[in-house]
XYZ file of C-alpha atoms in Angstrom:
339
model
C 0.145 -13.431 2.845
C -0.495 -10.764 5.290
C -2.150 -7.562 4.110
C -3.547 -4.345 6.002
C -7.165 -3.499 5.078
C -9.387 -0.624 5.899
C -12.620 -2.500 6.479
C -14.943 0.332 7.343
C -14.896 3.930 8.754
C -12.208 4.101 11.526
C -11.684 0.252 11.338
C -8.648 -1.603 10.265
C -7.526 -5.299 10.164
C -4.649 -7.569 9.124
C -6.215 -9.986 6.596
C -4.927 -13.001 4.814
C -4.852 -12.896 0.956
C -3.274 -15.072 -1.706
C 0.147 -14.333 -2.960
C 0.010 -12.934 -6.422
C 1.185 -15.041 -9.466
C 2.844 -12.780 -12.041
C 2.043 -12.567 -15.665
C 4.731 -12.679 -18.346
C 5.042 -8.796 -18.305
C 4.864 -8.385 -14.609
C 7.433 -8.092 -11.744
C 6.672 -9.767 -8.355
C 7.811 -7.319 -5.529
C 8.667 -8.113 -1.887
C 7.345 -5.119 -0.028
C 9.672 -3.509 2.604
C 7.957 -0.433 3.573
C 4.711 1.389 2.583
C 3.900 4.890 3.735
C 0.536 6.028 4.919
C -0.460 9.203 3.148
C -3.239 11.802 3.566
C -5.609 9.992 1.265
C -5.337 6.925 3.426
C -6.151 8.999 6.525
C -9.211 10.366 4.669
C -10.142 6.770 3.656
C -9.802 5.721 7.300
C -11.971 8.732 8.488
C -14.716 7.807 5.827
C -13.919 11.069 3.861
C -12.540 9.757 0.712
C -15.445 9.487 -1.886
C -13.256 7.718 -4.492
C -12.855 4.640 -2.300
C -15.004 1.573 -2.125
C -14.652 -0.221 1.200
C -13.037 -2.565 2.141
C -9.685 -1.415 0.636
C -5.952 -2.224 1.027
C -4.270 1.230 1.203
C -0.785 2.333 0.153
C 0.935 3.616 -2.772
C 4.167 4.928 -1.347
C 6.331 1.787 -1.833
C 9.682 0.644 -1.018
C 10.292 -2.929 -2.439
C 12.812 -5.568 -3.695
C 12.252 -7.487 -6.904
C 11.505 -11.147 -5.998
C 10.765 -12.426 -9.448
C 10.408 -11.232 -13.090
C 8.086 -12.484 -15.956
C 9.819 -13.746 -19.173
C 8.746 -10.644 -21.153
C 10.446 -8.147 -18.465
C 13.452 -6.284 -19.901
C 16.813 -7.479 -18.501
C 17.534 -4.263 -16.714
C 15.135 -5.207 -14.012
C 16.691 -7.898 -12.106
C 15.897 -9.955 -8.948
C 17.304 -8.285 -5.846
C 17.020 -4.717 -7.161
C 15.605 -2.062 -4.651
C 12.694 -0.233 -6.465
C 9.675 1.850 -5.995
C 6.564 2.001 -8.109
C 4.651 4.337 -10.337
C 1.264 3.704 -8.494
C -1.005 5.278 -11.097
C -2.778 3.560 -14.074
C -3.326 5.046 -17.364
C -5.808 4.218 -20.162
C -3.711 5.410 -23.074
C -6.732 6.775 -25.015
C -8.052 9.856 -23.037
C -7.000 13.362 -23.825
C -4.432 13.442 -20.980
C -2.798 10.296 -22.212
C -2.814 11.469 -25.794
C -0.886 14.596 -24.624
C 1.589 12.484 -22.882
C 0.470 13.439 -19.493
C -0.562 10.047 -18.149
C -0.255 11.232 -14.565
C -3.656 13.034 -15.145
C -5.369 10.170 -17.015
C -9.151 10.605 -16.878
C -9.480 6.912 -15.845
C -6.474 6.663 -13.527
C -6.786 4.228 -10.686
C -4.171 4.922 -7.984
C -2.990 1.959 -5.720
C -4.924 2.145 -2.307
C -7.598 4.482 -3.629
C -9.442 3.296 -6.621
C -7.972 -0.201 -6.434
C -6.379 -2.190 -3.661
C -2.848 -0.878 -2.786
C 0.533 -2.068 -1.652
C 0.190 -2.610 1.984
C 0.814 -6.212 1.786
C 3.740 -8.633 1.733
C 4.059 -9.107 -1.968
C 2.662 -7.169 -4.944
C 2.572 -7.970 -8.666
C 3.070 -4.863 -11.085
C 3.600 -4.374 -14.684
C 7.268 -3.801 -15.336
C 6.669 -0.415 -16.950
C 5.576 0.815 -13.424
C 8.825 -0.291 -11.727
C 11.345 2.485 -11.034
C 14.823 1.519 -9.842
C 16.103 3.239 -6.720
C 19.500 1.706 -6.190
C 21.832 3.126 -3.556
C 19.015 4.371 -1.188
C 17.905 3.173 2.143
C 14.693 1.153 2.144
C 12.907 3.646 4.244
C 13.610 6.655 2.150
C 12.621 4.729 -0.995
C 9.003 4.966 0.519
C 9.310 8.674 0.580
C 10.013 9.076 -3.180
C 6.377 9.021 -4.487
C 5.122 11.888 -2.105
C 8.063 14.037 -2.881
C 7.684 13.413 -6.498
C 4.225 14.981 -6.336
C 5.739 18.272 -5.007
C 8.464 18.010 -7.646
C 5.715 17.800 -10.291
C 4.004 20.907 -8.935
C 7.190 22.994 -9.304
C 7.385 21.675 -12.932
C 3.856 22.805 -13.559
C 4.805 26.216 -12.074
C 7.753 26.537 -14.434
C 9.857 27.787 -11.644
C 13.063 29.435 -12.412
C 15.984 31.071 -10.496
C 14.578 34.423 -10.526
C 11.348 33.387 -8.896
C 10.072 33.860 -5.368
C 8.106 30.782 -4.594
C 5.637 30.658 -1.724
C 4.764 26.999 -0.550
C 1.787 26.763 1.659
C 1.729 23.495 3.738
C 4.921 21.745 4.850
C 3.773 18.118 4.792
C 5.522 15.575 2.725
C 4.337 16.873 -0.591
C 4.964 20.515 0.316
C 8.518 19.496 1.281
C 8.942 17.943 -2.226
C 7.935 21.308 -3.641
C 10.402 23.181 -1.418
C 13.328 20.869 -2.415
C 12.485 21.262 -6.055
C 12.089 24.919 -6.091
C 15.349 25.309 -4.064
C 17.133 23.046 -6.659
C 15.883 25.466 -9.340
C 17.568 28.345 -7.653
C 14.341 29.990 -6.566
C 13.881 31.886 -3.245
C 11.712 29.737 -1.162
C 9.086 30.900 1.382
C 7.522 28.038 3.439
C 4.213 28.539 5.289
C 2.786 26.225 7.908
C 1.088 26.369 11.338
C 3.670 24.177 13.021
C 7.109 25.246 13.959
C 8.643 21.841 13.834
C 7.651 21.460 10.185
C 8.863 24.891 9.475
C 12.383 24.177 11.005
C 12.504 21.043 8.911
C 11.297 23.171 5.812
C 14.542 25.216 6.341
C 16.692 22.247 6.464
C 15.167 21.133 3.149
C 15.928 24.442 1.403
C 13.402 27.188 2.425
C 14.871 30.615 2.735
C 12.095 32.129 4.727
C 9.511 30.553 6.924
C 6.219 31.915 8.204
C 4.003 30.506 11.007
C 0.600 31.858 10.163
C -0.633 31.114 13.616
C 1.822 33.669 15.020
C 2.444 36.061 12.246
C 0.448 37.994 9.536
C 1.304 36.309 6.120
C 0.471 39.243 3.969
C 2.761 41.567 6.058
C 5.603 39.232 6.075
C 5.311 38.491 2.204
C 5.243 42.261 1.548
C 8.520 42.684 3.467
C 10.112 39.496 1.912
C 9.119 40.417 -1.709
C 9.675 44.259 -1.482
C 5.946 44.717 -1.847
C 5.409 42.647 -4.866
C 4.116 39.384 -3.630
C 5.574 35.975 -4.559
C 5.957 35.140 -8.271
C 4.636 31.678 -7.691
C 2.362 30.123 -4.961
C 2.138 26.349 -4.572
C -0.897 25.390 -2.500
C -0.369 21.983 -0.728
C -3.021 22.112 1.893
C -6.347 21.685 0.211
C -8.579 24.032 1.934
C -10.814 26.814 0.717
C -9.057 29.381 3.131
C -5.413 28.596 1.753
C -6.720 28.351 -1.769
C -8.093 31.904 -1.649
C -4.842 33.057 0.237
C -2.918 31.720 -2.651
C -4.825 33.936 -5.173
C -4.753 36.935 -2.815
C -1.072 36.947 -2.099
C 0.543 35.952 -5.499
C 1.936 38.692 -7.506
C 0.417 40.278 -10.384
C 0.839 38.101 -13.428
C 2.056 35.445 -11.103
C 1.430 31.534 -11.219
C -0.682 29.582 -8.791
C -0.580 25.761 -8.521
C -3.023 23.821 -6.645
C -1.961 20.331 -5.320
C -4.396 19.830 -2.397
C -7.996 18.830 -2.844
C -10.477 20.811 -0.785
C -13.102 18.797 0.873
C -15.652 21.369 0.200
C -16.496 23.800 -2.528
C -14.239 26.893 -2.750
C -15.600 30.421 -3.743
C -13.175 32.659 -5.486
C -13.412 36.377 -5.996
C -12.712 36.256 -9.689
C -11.562 39.940 -10.037
C -8.318 38.896 -8.387
C -7.212 36.328 -11.000
C -8.684 38.483 -13.774
C -7.200 41.811 -12.846
C -3.772 40.126 -11.931
C -3.996 38.147 -15.099
C -2.815 34.899 -13.181
C -1.938 31.530 -14.468
C -3.769 29.194 -12.208
C -2.950 25.403 -12.703
C -3.831 22.052 -11.127
C -1.193 19.619 -10.395
C -2.002 15.946 -10.166
C 0.158 12.879 -9.211
C 3.612 12.917 -10.862
C 5.446 11.708 -13.969
C 8.130 9.027 -14.013
C 10.666 11.866 -14.609
C 9.683 13.378 -11.357
C 10.336 10.082 -9.499
C 13.691 9.974 -11.153
C 14.426 13.614 -10.146
C 13.561 12.773 -6.525
C 15.862 9.708 -6.642
C 18.744 11.713 -8.097
C 18.341 14.376 -5.376
C 18.395 11.596 -2.676
C 21.374 9.904 -4.218
C 23.385 13.196 -4.608
C 22.417 14.715 -1.064
C 23.003 11.904 1.452
C 22.881 14.483 4.221
C 19.396 15.647 3.749
C 17.263 15.101 6.929
C 15.457 11.842 5.963
C 15.256 10.568 9.375
C 13.145 13.630 10.469
C 10.728 12.887 7.634
C 9.599 9.648 9.257
C 7.348 10.226 12.321
C 6.641 6.581 13.142
C 7.466 2.994 11.770
C 4.677 0.552 12.449
C 4.022 -3.051 11.689
C 1.013 -4.620 10.106
C -0.176 -5.481 13.665
C 0.408 -1.942 15.012
C -0.859 -0.007 11.902
C -4.399 0.443 13.338
C -2.941 2.096 16.454
C -0.623 4.259 14.356
C -3.499 5.427 12.216
C -5.747 6.186 15.203
C -2.893 8.222 16.624
C -2.466 10.219 13.369
C -6.273 10.784 13.345
C -6.206 12.154 16.738
C -3.324 14.605 16.170
C -2.908 14.997 12.375
C -0.669 18.121 12.440
C 1.905 16.324 14.718
C 2.514 13.368 12.308
C 4.692 13.746 9.286
C 4.978 10.325 7.629
C 4.058 6.876 8.972
C 5.746 3.826 7.410
C 4.503 0.129 7.729
C 7.217 -2.250 7.772
C 6.781 -5.776 6.209
């Protein structure tokens, strides 16, 4: 069967690999679409230190159940449309024992620490299969990145009286915007791109700020009556925006970091000591976050799903699509590869 493989820095190829045979507790998936995410772009550019080359990328999955093992529960049936929980968990580390397997110390995410889903067929343990009936095949591939944003909002414990600043309107940031809006919060979206900010408004942002054109501090003081946002969710992963989050959040506010900075970040500690801030990390997502995204999609069929997909490639054109993304990263929202 065909698979897309990142073979070396800025190199990609379509390779032939064996079709998997499932174990008794596994499900065989016919892959329909797989999304390229930021970690895949970093792998392609040689910046992902967690990856051993060559690697098959992909953990944003839209699939159909092709076959099931004899120990798979009856609710998972051939022909069902599903996505997958792409994170592994050991069951023994501190995170797993606290029922936070999304942050497992020994996690291996598809397409990062182990070969991913960008192939025609994939075998997965049945426990990692998440039904997504009633959704279009392309939007099923959007569930995982949106769930990461949903999880960040849960980490921030957002309520309807909060003013929530989301820095970065990529796919994960959009998930945070949607979930904070669903919680009844006032949502402020920040980015450098007007098209992304326009989409953020369609997804539920009440205010948008283009920091290439406007001073963020001034705008936030106007919006929040001089208090600052109660919650800041940082979905970029740069030292500048991480410090910006600490500086702009209100006294006794909450800051959640989703993005990984590629370099070390220096903080002026007096800001988060004097403000008595809650600063939290947010990693991956829980199955409940996946189900919440699916529920949102099922109940809101008019959300702008088509605008969330920038390009649909095939395995043979995936290399060209990735090179185009690397050349203009700010202009690409989501690339899906169709199998």
